[in-house]
CSV table of C-alpha atoms and ligand atoms in Angstrom, one decimal:
chain,number,residue,atom,x,y,z
Y,257,MET,CA,102.3,78.9,108.9
Y,258,GLU,CA,101.5,75.3,108.0
Y,259,ASN,CA,103.6,74.3,104.9
Y,260,LYS,CA,101.3,73.1,102.2
Y,261,THR,CA,103.4,72.3,99.2
Y,262,LYS,CA,102.8,68.9,97.6
Y,263,ASP,CA,105.1,66.3,96.2
Y,264,ALA,CA,105.0,66.6,92.4
Y,265,GLY,CA,107.8,64.3,91.3
Y,266,THR,CA,111.5,64.5,90.8
Y,267,ALA,CA,113.7,66.6,88.5
Y,268,LYS,CA,117.1,65.2,87.4
Y,269,ILE,CA,120.0,67.5,87.0
Y,270,GLU,CA,122.9,65.9,85.2
Y,271,ILE,CA,126.4,67.5,85.6
Y,272,ASP,CA,129.5,65.8,84.3
Y,273,GLY,CA,127.8,62.4,84.0
Y,274,LYS,CA,126.5,62.5,87.5
Y,275,THR,CA,122.7,62.8,88.1
Y,276,TYR,CA,121.2,64.6,91.1
Y,277,ASP,CA,117.6,64.0,92.0
Y,278,MET,CA,115.8,67.1,93.2
Y,279,PRO,CA,112.2,67.1,94.5
Y,280,VAL,CA,109.5,68.9,92.5
Y,281,LEU,CA,106.8,70.7,94.6
Y,282,SER,CA,103.4,72.0,93.6
Y,283,GLY,CA,101.2,74.7,95.1
Y,284,THR,CA,97.6,75.7,94.6
Y,285,HIS,CA,98.1,77.6,91.4
Y,286,GLY,CA,101.2,78.5,89.3
Y,287,PRO,CA,104.2,76.6,88.1
Y,288,ASN,CA,105.7,73.8,90.1
Y,289,VAL,CA,109.1,74.4,91.6
Y,290,VAL,CA,112.3,72.4,91.6
Y,291,ASP,CA,113.4,72.3,95.3
Y,292,VAL,CA,117.2,73.0,95.1
Y,293,ARG,CA,117.7,73.4,98.8
Y,294,LYS,CA,120.0,70.4,99.0
Y,295,PHE,CA,121.6,70.9,95.6
Y,296,TYR,CA,124.8,72.5,97.0
Y,297,ALA,CA,125.2,70.0,99.7
Y,298,GLN,CA,124.9,67.1,97.2
Y,299,SER,CA,126.7,68.6,94.2
Y,300,GLY,CA,129.0,71.3,95.5
Y,301,GLN,CA,127.5,73.7,92.9
Y,302,PHE,CA,125.2,76.7,93.1
Y,303,THR,CA,122.2,77.6,91.0
Y,304,PHE,CA,122.6,81.1,89.3
Y,305,ASP,CA,119.6,83.5,88.9
Y,306,PRO,CA,120.4,87.2,89.3
Y,307,GLY,CA,117.2,89.1,89.4
Y,308,PHE,CA,115.3,86.0,90.5
Y,309,THR,CA,113.6,85.4,87.2
Y,310,SER,CA,113.3,81.7,87.8
Y,311,THR,CA,113.5,81.5,91.6
Y,312,ALA,CA,110.7,81.1,94.1
Y,313,SER,CA,112.2,82.6,97.3
Y,314,CYS,CA,109.5,81.3,99.7
Y,315,GLU,CA,106.2,79.5,100.2
Y,316,SER,CA,103.4,82.0,100.6
Y,317,GLN,CA,99.6,81.8,101.1
Y,318,ILE,CA,98.7,85.5,100.6
Y,319,THR,CA,98.8,86.6,97.0
Y,320,PHE,CA,98.9,84.9,93.6
Y,321,ILE,CA,99.7,86.4,90.2
Y,322,ASN,CA,99.3,84.7,86.9
Y,323,GLY,CA,101.3,87.1,84.7
Y,324,GLU,CA,100.4,85.4,81.4
Y,325,GLU,CA,96.7,85.7,82.0
Y,326,GLY,CA,96.8,89.0,83.9
Y,327,VAL,CA,95.3,87.5,87.1
Y,328,LEU,CA,95.9,88.8,90.7
Y,329,LEU,CA,94.3,87.1,93.7
Y,330,HIS,CA,94.5,88.1,97.4
Y,331,ARG,CA,93.8,85.0,99.5
Y,332,GLY,CA,92.0,83.6,96.4
Y,333,TYR,CA,89.8,86.7,95.7
Y,334,PRO,CA,90.3,88.5,92.3
Y,335,ILE,CA,91.6,92.0,92.6
Y,336,GLY,CA,88.8,93.4,90.3
Y,337,GLN,CA,86.1,92.1,92.7
Y,338,LEU,CA,87.9,93.4,95.8
Y,339,ALA,CA,88.4,96.9,94.2
Y,340,ALA,CA,84.7,97.0,93.1
Y,341,GLN,CA,83.1,95.7,96.3
Y,342,ALA,CA,85.4,95.8,99.3
Y,343,THR,CA,86.9,98.6,101.4
Y,344,PHE,CA,90.6,99.0,102.1
Y,345,PRO,CA,90.3,98.0,105.8
Y,346,GLU,CA,88.4,94.9,104.7
Y,347,VAL,CA,91.2,94.0,102.3
Y,348,CYS,CA,93.8,94.6,105.0
Y,349,TYR,CA,91.9,92.2,107.3
Y,350,LEU,CA,91.7,89.7,104.5
Y,351,ILE,CA,95.4,89.9,103.7
Y,352,LEU,CA,96.4,89.8,107.4
Y,353,ASN,CA,94.0,87.0,108.5
Y,354,GLY,CA,93.3,84.9,105.4
Y,355,GLU,CA,89.5,85.3,105.4
Y,356,LEU,CA,87.1,88.2,104.7
Y,357,PRO,CA,85.8,89.7,108.0
Y,358,SER,CA,82.3,89.4,109.3
Y,359,LYS,CA,80.5,92.7,110.0
Y,360,SER,CA,81.5,92.6,113.7
Y,361,GLU,CA,85.1,91.5,112.9
Y,362,LEU,CA,85.5,94.4,110.5
Y,363,SER,CA,84.0,96.8,113.0
Y,364,THR,CA,86.4,95.6,115.8
Y,365,PHE,CA,89.3,95.8,113.3
Y,366,ASN,CA,88.4,99.4,112.2
Y,367,ASP,CA,88.1,100.4,115.9
Y,368,GLU,CA,91.4,99.0,116.7
Y,369,ILE,CA,93.1,100.8,113.8
Y,370,LYS,CA,91.5,104.0,115.0
Y,371,GLN,CA,93.0,103.6,118.5
Y,372,HIS,CA,96.5,103.5,117.0
Y,373,THR,CA,96.5,106.4,114.5
Y,374,LEU,CA,98.2,108.9,116.7
Y,375,LEU,CA,102.0,109.3,116.6
Y,376,HIS,CA,104.1,109.8,119.6
Y,377,THR,CA,104.6,113.6,119.9
Y,378,GLN,CA,108.3,113.0,120.1
Y,379,LEU,CA,108.2,111.7,116.5
Y,380,ASP,CA,106.9,115.1,115.3
Y,381,ARG,CA,110.2,116.6,116.4
Y,382,PHE,CA,112.0,114.3,114.1
Y,383,PHE,CA,110.8,116.4,111.2
Y,384,ASP,CA,112.8,119.4,112.3
Y,385,GLY,CA,115.9,117.6,111.2
Y,386,PHE,CA,114.8,117.4,107.6
Y,387,ARG,CA,115.2,120.2,105.0
Y,388,ARG,CA,111.8,121.6,104.0
Y,389,ASP,CA,112.3,120.4,100.4
Y,390,SER,CA,113.4,116.9,101.4
Y,391,HIS,CA,112.0,114.2,99.1
Y,392,PRO,CA,109.0,112.7,100.9
Y,393,MET,CA,110.4,109.2,100.3
Y,394,ALA,CA,113.6,110.2,102.1
Y,395,MET,CA,111.5,111.4,105.1
Y,396,LEU,CA,109.4,108.2,105.0
Y,397,THR,CA,112.4,105.9,105.0
Y,398,GLY,CA,113.8,107.7,108.0
Y,399,THR,CA,110.7,108.1,110.1
Y,400,VAL,CA,109.3,104.6,109.6
Y,401,GLY,CA,112.7,103.3,110.8
Y,402,ALA,CA,112.6,105.8,113.7
Y,403,MET,CA,109.2,104.5,114.8
Y,404,ALA,CA,111.0,101.2,115.8
Y,405,SER,CA,112.5,103.1,118.8
Y,406,PHE,CA,109.0,103.7,120.2
Y,407,TYR,CA,107.9,100.1,120.2
Y,408,PRO,CA,110.8,98.0,121.5
Y,409,GLY,CA,108.4,95.1,122.4
Y,410,ALA,CA,107.9,94.4,118.6
Y,411,MET,CA,111.5,92.9,118.6
Y,412,ASP,CA,109.9,89.9,120.2
Y,413,SER,CA,108.8,88.3,117.0
Y,414,GLU,CA,108.0,85.0,118.8
Y,415,ASP,CA,105.1,86.6,120.5
Y,416,PRO,CA,101.9,86.5,118.3
Y,417,GLU,CA,100.4,89.4,120.1
Y,418,GLU,CA,103.5,91.6,119.4
Y,419,ARG,CA,103.3,90.6,115.7
Y,420,ARG,CA,99.6,91.5,115.6
Y,421,LEU,CA,100.1,94.8,117.4
Y,422,ALA,CA,103.0,95.7,115.0
Y,423,SER,CA,100.7,95.1,112.0
Y,424,ILE,CA,97.9,97.2,113.5
Y,425,ARG,CA,100.3,100.0,114.5
Y,426,LEU,CA,101.9,100.2,111.1
Y,427,ILE,CA,98.6,100.2,109.2
Y,428,ALA,CA,97.2,102.8,111.6
Y,429,LYS,CA,100.1,105.2,111.8
Y,430,MET,CA,101.3,105.2,108.1
Y,431,PRO,CA,98.5,107.6,107.0
Y,432,THR,CA,99.3,110.0,109.9
Y,433,LEU,CA,103.0,109.8,109.1
Y,434,CYS,CA,102.5,110.3,105.3
Y,435,ALA,CA,100.2,113.2,105.8
Y,436,ARG,CA,102.7,114.9,108.1
Y,437,ILE,CA,105.4,114.4,105.4
Y,438,LEU,CA,103.2,116.3,102.9
Y,439,LYS,CA,102.4,119.0,105.5
Y,440,TYR,CA,106.1,119.4,106.3
Y,441,ASN,CA,107.0,119.9,102.6
Y,442,LEU,CA,104.2,122.5,102.3
Y,443,GLY,CA,105.2,124.3,105.5
Y,444,GLN,CA,101.7,123.8,107.0
Y,445,LYS,CA,100.6,122.7,110.5
Y,446,PHE,CA,100.2,118.9,111.1
Y,447,VAL,CA,96.5,117.8,111.2
Y,448,ASP,CA,95.6,115.1,113.7
Y,449,PRO,CA,93.6,112.0,112.8
Y,450,ARG,CA,89.9,112.0,113.2
Y,451,ASN,CA,88.1,108.9,114.4
Y,452,ASP,CA,84.7,109.8,112.9
Y,453,LEU,CA,86.1,109.4,109.4
Y,454,SER,CA,86.9,106.3,107.4
Y,455,TYR,CA,90.5,105.3,106.7
Y,456,ALA,CA,90.6,107.0,103.3
Y,457,GLU,CA,88.6,110.1,104.4
Y,458,ASN,CA,90.8,110.6,107.5
Y,459,PHE,CA,93.9,110.4,105.4
Y,460,LEU,CA,92.6,113.0,102.9
Y,461,ASN,CA,91.5,115.2,105.8
Y,462,MET,CA,95.0,115.1,107.4
Y,463,CYS,CA,96.5,115.9,104.0
Y,464,PHE,CA,94.3,118.7,102.8
Y,465,SER,CA,92.7,120.4,105.9
Y,466,VAL,CA,94.2,123.6,107.0
Y,467,THR,CA,93.7,125.6,110.2
Y,468,ALA,CA,91.8,128.3,108.4
Y,469,GLU,CA,89.4,125.9,106.6
Y,470,ASP,CA,88.2,122.3,106.9
Y,471,TYR,CA,88.6,120.0,103.9
Y,472,LYS,CA,85.3,118.7,102.8
Y,473,VAL,CA,86.0,115.1,101.9
Y,474,ASP,CA,84.0,114.2,98.8
Y,475,PRO,CA,82.8,110.6,99.2
Y,476,LYS,CA,83.6,109.8,95.6
Y,477,ILE,CA,87.2,111.1,96.0
Y,478,ALA,CA,87.5,109.1,99.2
Y,479,LYS,CA,86.3,106.0,97.3
Y,480,ALA,CA,88.9,106.6,94.6
Y,481,MET,CA,91.6,106.9,97.3
Y,482,ASP,CA,90.4,103.8,99.0
Y,483,ARG,CA,90.5,101.9,95.7
Y,484,PHE,CA,94.0,103.2,95.0
Y,485,PHE,CA,95.0,101.7,98.4
Y,486,ILE,CA,93.3,98.4,97.6
Y,487,LEU,CA,95.1,98.1,94.2
Y,488,HIS,CA,98.5,98.6,95.9
Y,489,ALA,CA,97.9,96.5,99.0
Y,490,ASP,CA,100.1,93.5,98.1
Y,491,HIS,CA,101.8,92.0,95.1
Y,492,GLU,CA,103.5,88.8,96.3
Y,493,GLN,CA,107.3,88.7,96.2
Y,494,ASN,CA,108.1,92.0,94.4
Y,495,ALA,CA,111.4,93.8,95.1
Y,496,SER,CA,110.3,95.7,98.2
Y,497,THR,CA,108.4,92.8,99.8
Y,498,SER,CA,111.4,90.6,99.2
Y,499,THR,CA,113.5,93.3,100.8
Y,500,VAL,CA,111.2,93.4,103.9
Y,501,ARG,CA,111.5,89.6,104.1
Y,502,LEU,CA,115.2,89.6,103.8
Y,503,ALA,CA,115.7,92.4,106.4
Y,504,GLY,CA,113.3,90.6,108.7
Y,505,SER,CA,115.0,87.2,108.2
Y,506,SER,CA,117.8,88.3,110.5
Y,507,GLY,CA,115.4,89.1,113.3
Y,508,ALA,CA,115.4,92.8,112.7
Y,509,HIS,CA,112.6,95.0,114.2
Y,510,PRO,CA,109.5,94.9,112.0
Y,511,PHE,CA,109.4,98.7,111.6
Y,512,ALA,CA,113.0,98.7,110.5
Y,513,ALA,CA,112.3,95.8,108.0
Y,514,VAL,CA,109.4,97.9,106.6
Y,515,ALA,CA,111.7,100.9,106.4
Y,516,ALA,CA,113.9,98.8,104.2
Y,517,GLY,CA,110.9,98.0,102.0
Y,518,VAL,CA,110.1,101.8,101.7
Y,519,ALA,CA,113.7,102.4,100.6
Y,520,CYS,CA,113.4,99.7,97.9
Y,521,LEU,CA,110.0,100.9,96.7
Y,522,TRP,CA,111.5,104.4,96.0
Y,523,GLY,CA,113.2,103.5,92.7
Y,524,PRO,CA,111.7,104.3,89.3
Y,525,SER,CA,111.7,100.6,88.3
Y,526,HIS,CA,109.4,99.9,91.2
Y,527,GLY,CA,107.1,102.3,93.1
Y,528,GLY,CA,108.8,105.4,91.9
Y,529,ALA,CA,107.3,104.7,88.4
Y,530,ASN,CA,104.1,106.5,89.2
Y,531,GLU,CA,106.0,109.8,89.8
Y,532,ALA,CA,108.2,109.1,86.7
Y,533,CYS,CA,105.2,108.3,84.6
Y,534,LEU,CA,103.4,111.6,85.3
Y,535,ASN,CA,106.6,113.5,84.6
Y,536,MET,CA,106.9,111.6,81.3
Y,537,LEU,CA,103.3,112.4,80.4
Y,538,HIS,CA,103.9,116.1,81.1
Y,539,GLU,CA,107.1,116.0,79.1
Y,540,ILE,CA,105.3,114.5,76.1
Y,541,GLY,CA,102.7,117.2,76.6
Y,542,THR,CA,100.7,116.8,73.4
Y,543,VAL,CA,99.4,113.9,71.4
Y,544,ASP,CA,101.4,114.8,68.3
Y,545,ARG,CA,104.7,114.2,70.2
Y,546,ILE,CA,103.8,110.6,71.2
Y,547,PRO,CA,105.5,108.9,68.1
Y,548,GLU,CA,108.8,110.6,69.0
Y,549,PHE,CA,108.7,109.2,72.5
Y,550,ILE,CA,107.6,105.7,71.3
Y,551,GLU,CA,110.7,105.8,69.0
Y,552,LYS,CA,112.9,106.8,71.9
Y,553,ALA,CA,111.6,103.9,74.0
Y,554,LYS,CA,112.4,101.5,71.2
Y,555,ASP,CA,115.9,102.9,70.6
Y,556,LYS,CA,118.4,100.6,72.3
Y,557,SER,CA,121.0,103.3,72.4
Y,558,ASP,CA,118.6,105.6,74.4
Y,559,PRO,CA,118.0,104.7,78.1
Y,560,PHE,CA,114.5,106.1,77.9
Y,561,ARG,CA,111.7,103.7,78.7
Y,562,LEU,CA,108.0,104.2,78.6
Y,563,MET,CA,107.2,104.6,82.3
Y,564,GLY,CA,104.1,102.7,83.5
Y,565,PHE,CA,104.7,100.1,80.8
Y,566,GLY,CA,106.1,96.6,81.2
Y,567,HIS,CA,106.3,94.3,84.2
Y,568,ARG,CA,108.5,91.4,85.3
Y,569,VAL,CA,105.5,89.2,85.9
Y,570,TYR,CA,102.6,90.5,83.8
Y,571,LYS,CA,102.9,89.6,80.2
Y,572,ASN,CA,99.4,90.8,79.7
Y,573,TYR,CA,97.4,93.9,80.9
Y,574,ASP,CA,98.1,94.4,84.6
Y,575,PRO,CA,94.6,93.8,86.1
Y,576,ARG,CA,95.2,96.7,88.5
Y,577,ALA,CA,95.7,99.0,85.5
Y,578,THR,CA,92.3,98.2,84.2
Y,579,VAL,CA,90.6,99.4,87.4
Y,580,MET,CA,93.0,102.3,87.7
Y,581,ARG,CA,92.1,103.4,84.2
Y,582,GLU,CA,88.4,103.4,85.0
Y,583,SER,CA,89.1,105.3,88.2
Y,584,ALA,CA,91.1,107.9,86.4
Y,585,HIS,CA,88.2,108.7,84.1
Y,586,GLU,CA,85.8,108.8,87.1
Y,587,VAL,CA,87.9,111.1,89.2
Y,588,LEU,CA,88.7,113.5,86.3
Y,589,ASP,CA,84.9,113.5,85.4
Y,590,LEU,CA,84.0,114.3,89.0
Y,591,LEU,CA,86.5,117.1,89.3
Y,592,GLY,CA,85.5,118.5,85.9
Y,593,LEU,CA,89.0,117.8,84.5
Y,594,LYS,CA,88.1,115.2,81.8
Y,595,ASP,CA,89.4,117.4,79.0
Y,596,GLN,CA,92.8,117.6,80.7
Y,597,PRO,CA,95.5,117.2,77.9
Y,598,ILE,CA,97.3,114.7,80.2
Y,599,LEU,CA,94.5,112.2,80.1
Y,600,LYS,CA,94.3,112.4,76.3
Y,601,VAL,CA,98.1,111.9,76.1
Y,602,ALA,CA,97.9,108.9,78.3
Y,603,MET,CA,95.1,107.2,76.4
Y,604,GLU,CA,96.6,107.9,73.0
Y,605,LEU,CA,100.0,106.7,74.2
Y,606,GLU,CA,98.5,103.5,75.5
Y,607,ARG,CA,96.6,103.0,72.2
Y,608,ILE,CA,99.7,103.6,70.0
Y,609,ALA,CA,102.0,101.5,72.2
Y,610,LEU,CA,99.6,98.6,72.3
Y,611,GLU,CA,99.4,98.6,68.5
Y,612,ASP,CA,103.2,98.8,68.1
Y,613,GLU,CA,105.1,95.6,67.1
Y,614,TYR,CA,107.9,96.3,69.6
Y,615,PHE,CA,105.6,96.5,72.6
Y,616,ALA,CA,103.5,93.5,71.4
Y,617,GLU,CA,106.4,91.3,70.8
Y,618,LYS,CA,107.9,92.0,74.2
Y,619,LYS,CA,104.5,91.8,75.8
Y,620,LEU,CA,104.7,95.3,77.4
Y,621,TYR,CA,101.4,96.5,78.7
Y,622,PRO,CA,100.4,99.3,81.0
Y,623,ASN,CA,101.0,98.6,84.6
Y,624,VAL,CA,99.4,99.9,87.8
Y,625,ASP,CA,101.5,103.1,87.7
Y,626,PHE,CA,100.4,104.2,84.3
Y,627,TYR,CA,97.1,105.8,85.4
Y,628,SER,CA,97.6,106.2,89.1
Y,629,GLY,CA,99.6,109.4,88.9
Y,630,ILE,CA,96.8,111.1,86.9
Y,631,ILE,CA,94.4,110.3,89.7
Y,632,LEU,CA,96.7,111.4,92.5
Y,633,ASP,CA,97.5,114.6,90.7
Y,634,ALA,CA,93.9,115.4,90.1
Y,635,ILE,CA,93.1,114.8,93.8
Y,636,GLY,CA,95.8,117.4,94.6
Y,637,PHE,CA,98.9,115.4,95.7
Y,638,PRO,CA,102.3,116.7,94.5
Y,639,LYS,CA,104.1,114.2,92.3
Y,640,GLN,CA,106.8,113.6,94.9
Y,641,MET,CA,104.2,112.2,97.2
Y,642,PHE,CA,103.0,109.5,94.8
Y,643,THR,CA,105.4,106.8,96.0
Y,644,VAL,CA,104.7,107.7,99.6
Y,645,LEU,CA,101.0,106.9,98.9
Y,646,PHE,CA,102.1,103.6,97.3
Y,647,SER,CA,104.1,102.8,100.5
Y,648,LEU,CA,101.1,103.6,102.7
Y,649,ALA,CA,99.0,101.1,100.8
Y,650,ARG,CA,101.7,98.4,100.5
Y,651,THR,CA,102.4,98.5,104.3
Y,652,VAL,CA,99.7,95.8,104.9
Y,653,GLY,CA,101.3,93.5,102.3
Y,654,TRP,CA,104.8,94.1,103.8
Y,655,ILE,CA,103.8,93.3,107.3
Y,656,ALA,CA,101.6,90.4,106.4
Y,657,GLN,CA,104.4,88.8,104.4
Y,658,LEU,CA,106.9,89.4,107.1
Y,659,ASN,CA,104.6,87.9,109.7
Y,660,GLU,CA,104.0,84.9,107.5
Y,661,MET,CA,107.7,84.4,107.1
Y,662,LEU,CA,108.3,84.6,110.9
Y,663,VAL,CA,106.0,81.7,111.5
Y,664,ASP,CA,107.2,79.6,108.6
Y,665,PRO,CA,109.0,76.5,110.0
Y,666,THR,CA,111.3,76.4,106.9
Y,667,GLN,CA,112.4,80.0,107.4
Y,668,ARG,CA,116.1,80.7,107.8
Y,669,ILE,CA,118.1,83.9,107.4
Y,670,GLY,CA,118.2,84.9,103.7
Y,671,ARG,CA,121.7,84.5,102.4
Y,672,PRO,CA,122.2,84.2,98.7
Y,673,ARG,CA,125.6,83.0,97.2
Y,674,GLN,CA,127.4,84.2,94.1
Y,675,ILE,CA,129.7,83.2,91.3
Y,676,TYR,CA,133.0,84.9,92.0
Y,677,THR,CA,134.9,86.3,89.0
Y,678,GLY,CA,137.3,88.7,90.8
Y,679,ALA,CA,141.0,88.3,91.1
Y,680,ALA,CA,142.4,84.9,91.9
Y,681,MET,CA,144.1,84.4,95.3
Y,682,ARG,CA,147.5,86.2,95.3
Y,683,ASP,CA,150.1,87.4,97.8
Y,684,TYR,CA,150.1,90.9,99.3
Y,685,VAL,CA,152.6,93.2,97.6
Y,686,PRO,CA,154.5,95.5,99.9
Y,687,MET,CA,154.1,99.3,99.1
Y,688,ASP,CA,157.7,99.7,97.8
Y,689,GLN,CA,157.3,96.9,95.3
Y,690,ARG,CA,154.0,98.1,93.6
C,180,LIG,N1,109.8,100.8,77.6
C,180,LIG,C1,110.5,100.3,76.6
C,180,LIG,N2,111.1,99.0,76.6
C,180,LIG,C2,110.9,98.3,77.7
C,180,LIG,C3,110.1,98.7,78.8
C,180,LIG,C4,109.6,100.0,78.7
C,180,LIG,N3,108.8,100.5,79.8
C,180,LIG,N4,110.1,97.8,79.7
C,180,LIG,C5,110.9,96.7,79.3
C,180,LIG,N5,111.3,97.0,78.0
C,180,LIG,C6,112.1,96.2,77.1
C,180,LIG,C7,113.5,96.1,77.6
C,180,LIG,O1,114.4,97.1,77.0
C,180,LIG,C8,113.9,94.7,77.3
C,180,LIG,O2,114.2,94.7,75.9
C,180,LIG,P1,115.3,93.6,75.3
C,180,LIG,O3,114.8,92.2,75.6
C,180,LIG,O4,115.4,93.9,73.8
C,180,LIG,O5,116.6,93.9,76.1
C,180,LIG,C9,112.6,93.9,77.4
C,180,LIG,O6,111.6,94.9,77.3
C,180,LIG,C10,112.5,93.2,78.8
C,180,LIG,O7,112.7,94.2,79.8
C,180,LIG,P2,113.5,93.9,81.1
C,180,LIG,O8,114.0,95.2,81.6
C,180,LIG,O9,114.5,92.8,80.9
C,180,LIG,O10,112.4,93.4,82.1
C,180,LIG,P3,112.4,93.4,83.6
C,180,LIG,O11,111.4,92.3,84.0
C,180,LIG,O12,113.8,93.3,84.2
C,180,LIG,O13,111.8,94.8,84.0
C,180,LIG,C11,110.4,96.6,84.5
C,180,LIG,C12,110.5,95.1,84.4
C,180,LIG,C13,109.0,96.9,85.2
C,180,LIG,C14,111.5,97.2,85.5
C,180,LIG,C15,110.5,97.3,83.1
C,180,LIG,O14,109.5,96.9,82.3
C,180,LIG,C16,110.5,98.9,83.2
C,180,LIG,O15,111.6,99.5,83.5
C,180,LIG,N6,109.3,99.5,83.1
C,180,LIG,C17,109.2,100.9,83.3
C,180,LIG,C18,109.2,101.3,84.8
C,180,LIG,C19,107.8,100.9,85.4
C,180,LIG,O16,106.8,101.2,84.9
C,180,LIG,N7,107.9,100.3,86.6
C,180,LIG,C20,106.7,99.9,87.4
C,180,LIG,C21,106.5,98.4,87.5
C,180,LIG,S1,104.9,98.0,88.2
C,180,LIG,C22,104.8,98.6,89.8
C,180,LIG,C23,105.9,98.2,90.7
C,180,LIG,O17,106.5,97.2,90.6
C,180,LIG,O18,106.2,99.0,91.6
């Protein structure tokens, strides 16, 4: 990657009467950064930013978010335009390569993905080791990591062809793996990929076909699935992507680094929020109970939070939530479920929360997970699969960000420091004197 930051002046940090000059850098969009890389060497002091609220951890040219304005761009293209006009494989190509593909480039890319959708049959035997009722995210964390053992060549991160192949393999095999996880939970036979179907259609077919009956993929449902994938494809330096970068910064196998990302995504503060949000909507159940839950969310002595609300970066409506909301209405309409109480609860909850002073003051808006569970539930996915579907879609972002890091000349192993507040140095006390 060619570093493109520009010189934007100097910041002065004064400590105990001594001034340290730190370069200020600018990018294409977004706030400038104070480059503190030499701060410790010069001052003997660290900067402190647990949770990285003020820290840019890398330079990246893939995705940009303006949280105040609710803007999300992939390689410069607004997410709303991509969701309305592109297909998921097209967005994958864009995220990986930096430009939208021509017709023939997209066709070659799609063909190559299709050549890598099969899993090694040995990997199927891995499933026998899991309990039937294992959480799908536990199985995904294990099996993505296990896939590293089949592709030892991918350890050679210096080789551009190995990096490219690892990306293609991951994007191609994740749907097959995720569908197998669903089938394993259900106790049904695995369904193999079909090359005559699109990426989303093939995934739906592997999930919902059974030996006794083919699944007829409704093109509109396939479109909704494809849009769900687009909306989750990348999101700059979120927790799981930063985890993938950190794991990969030691030179770890890319499949293992992605497995680390899957593990991080699992939590309810991140990708697990879609499952938690649908659970919450069911728990609320009826519109008349909403005020009670709003009060719980505002009560500081109650750990309850409105799931699918709030975001570290967006202090405005998450632009993905706008598309997801429309999609939820379309899918429920299509499936004749538009009178489902859950949709009414979601819409009313959103309306009441947006009018509430607490949520307005803290700038808490619906995020991508607020409506996504309603769509996935209507399509027929069990709740526990929701974060697996998020992982499938985010795989392209993880691998693109990892590959970008690997060719960044400024890249070094990620190694944060700390402020130590434990016991001061003391002498060992022999057992009989304690
Ligand atoms: N319900 C009620 N209060 C909330 C919520 C919520 N969903 N989210 C944040 N707050 C309050 C929080 O209590 C805090 O109040 P105070 O300043 O009085 O202490 C304030 O808003 C700021 O919250 P924070 O936890 O300091 O913010 P954060 O940036 O560390 O956390 C978040 C962001 C997404 C983890 C959080 O908003 C949250 O837990 N939301 C619910 C879970 C969720 O929907 N996660 C999905 C995120 S989007 C997809 C993804 O990343 O995977």
